[in-house]
Coordinates of C-alpha atoms in Angstrom, one line a residue:
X25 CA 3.1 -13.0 -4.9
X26 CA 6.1 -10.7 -4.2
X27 CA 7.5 -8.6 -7.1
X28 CA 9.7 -5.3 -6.8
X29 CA 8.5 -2.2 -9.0
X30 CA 11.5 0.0 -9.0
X31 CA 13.1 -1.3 -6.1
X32 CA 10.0 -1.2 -3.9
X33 CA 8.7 -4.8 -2.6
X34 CA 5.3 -5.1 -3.4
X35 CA 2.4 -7.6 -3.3
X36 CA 0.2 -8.0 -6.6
X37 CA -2.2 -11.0 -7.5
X38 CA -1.8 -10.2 -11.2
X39 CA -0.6 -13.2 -13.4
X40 CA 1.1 -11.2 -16.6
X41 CA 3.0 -8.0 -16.9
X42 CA -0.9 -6.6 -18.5
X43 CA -2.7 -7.3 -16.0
X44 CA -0.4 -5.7 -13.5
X45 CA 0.1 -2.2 -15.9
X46 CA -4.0 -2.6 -15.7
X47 CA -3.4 -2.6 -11.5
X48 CA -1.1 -0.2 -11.5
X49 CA -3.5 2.4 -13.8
X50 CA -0.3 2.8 -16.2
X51 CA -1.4 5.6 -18.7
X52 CA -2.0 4.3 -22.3
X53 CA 1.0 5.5 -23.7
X54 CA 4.1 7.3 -22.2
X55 CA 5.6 4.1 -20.1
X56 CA 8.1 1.2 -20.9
X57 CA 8.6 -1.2 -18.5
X58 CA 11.5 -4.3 -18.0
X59 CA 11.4 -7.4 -16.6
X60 CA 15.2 -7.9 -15.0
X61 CA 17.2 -6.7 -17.6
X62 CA 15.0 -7.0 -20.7
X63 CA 12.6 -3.7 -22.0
X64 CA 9.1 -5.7 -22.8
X65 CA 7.2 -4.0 -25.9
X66 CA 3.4 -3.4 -24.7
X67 CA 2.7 -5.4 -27.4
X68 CA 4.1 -8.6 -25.7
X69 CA 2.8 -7.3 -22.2
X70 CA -0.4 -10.1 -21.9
X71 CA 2.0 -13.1 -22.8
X72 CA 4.8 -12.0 -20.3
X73 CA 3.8 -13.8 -17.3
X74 CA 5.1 -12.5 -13.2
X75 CA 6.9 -15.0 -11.2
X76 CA 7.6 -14.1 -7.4
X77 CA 10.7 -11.9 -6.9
X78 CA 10.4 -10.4 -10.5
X79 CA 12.4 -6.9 -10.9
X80 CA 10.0 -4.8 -13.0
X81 CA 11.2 -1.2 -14.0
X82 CA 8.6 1.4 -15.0
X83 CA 9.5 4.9 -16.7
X84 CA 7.3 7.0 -17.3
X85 CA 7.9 10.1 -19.7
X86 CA 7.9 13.5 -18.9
X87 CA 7.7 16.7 -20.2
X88 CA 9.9 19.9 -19.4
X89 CA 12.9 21.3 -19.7

């Protein structure tokens, strides 16, 4: 299916936001990520399922100054 991760069109076969951080090698910690306009909590990341055309967001933190 077709998703956008920050505003890039991409093609993933994963079925819930997990398994597409799992894709994606998102580090363990240091990363939020939205659906639309809702932040999901990593703990809630296996039960919320992708549909095609989803919006997903991923920050990742960063050090500096």
């Amino acid at each position: 299916m077709k998703i956008y991760i920050n505003n890039k069109e991409t093609e993933t076969a994963s079925a819930t936001l997990e398994q597409l951080a799992a894709e994606l090698n998102l580090p363990a910690q240091g990363v939020a990520v939205a659906v639309g306009t809702k932040m999901v909590q990593r703990t809630q990341w296996a039960e919320t399922l992708l549909k095609e055309g989803d919006n997903i967001i991923v920050i990742k933190a960063a050090c500096g100054g």
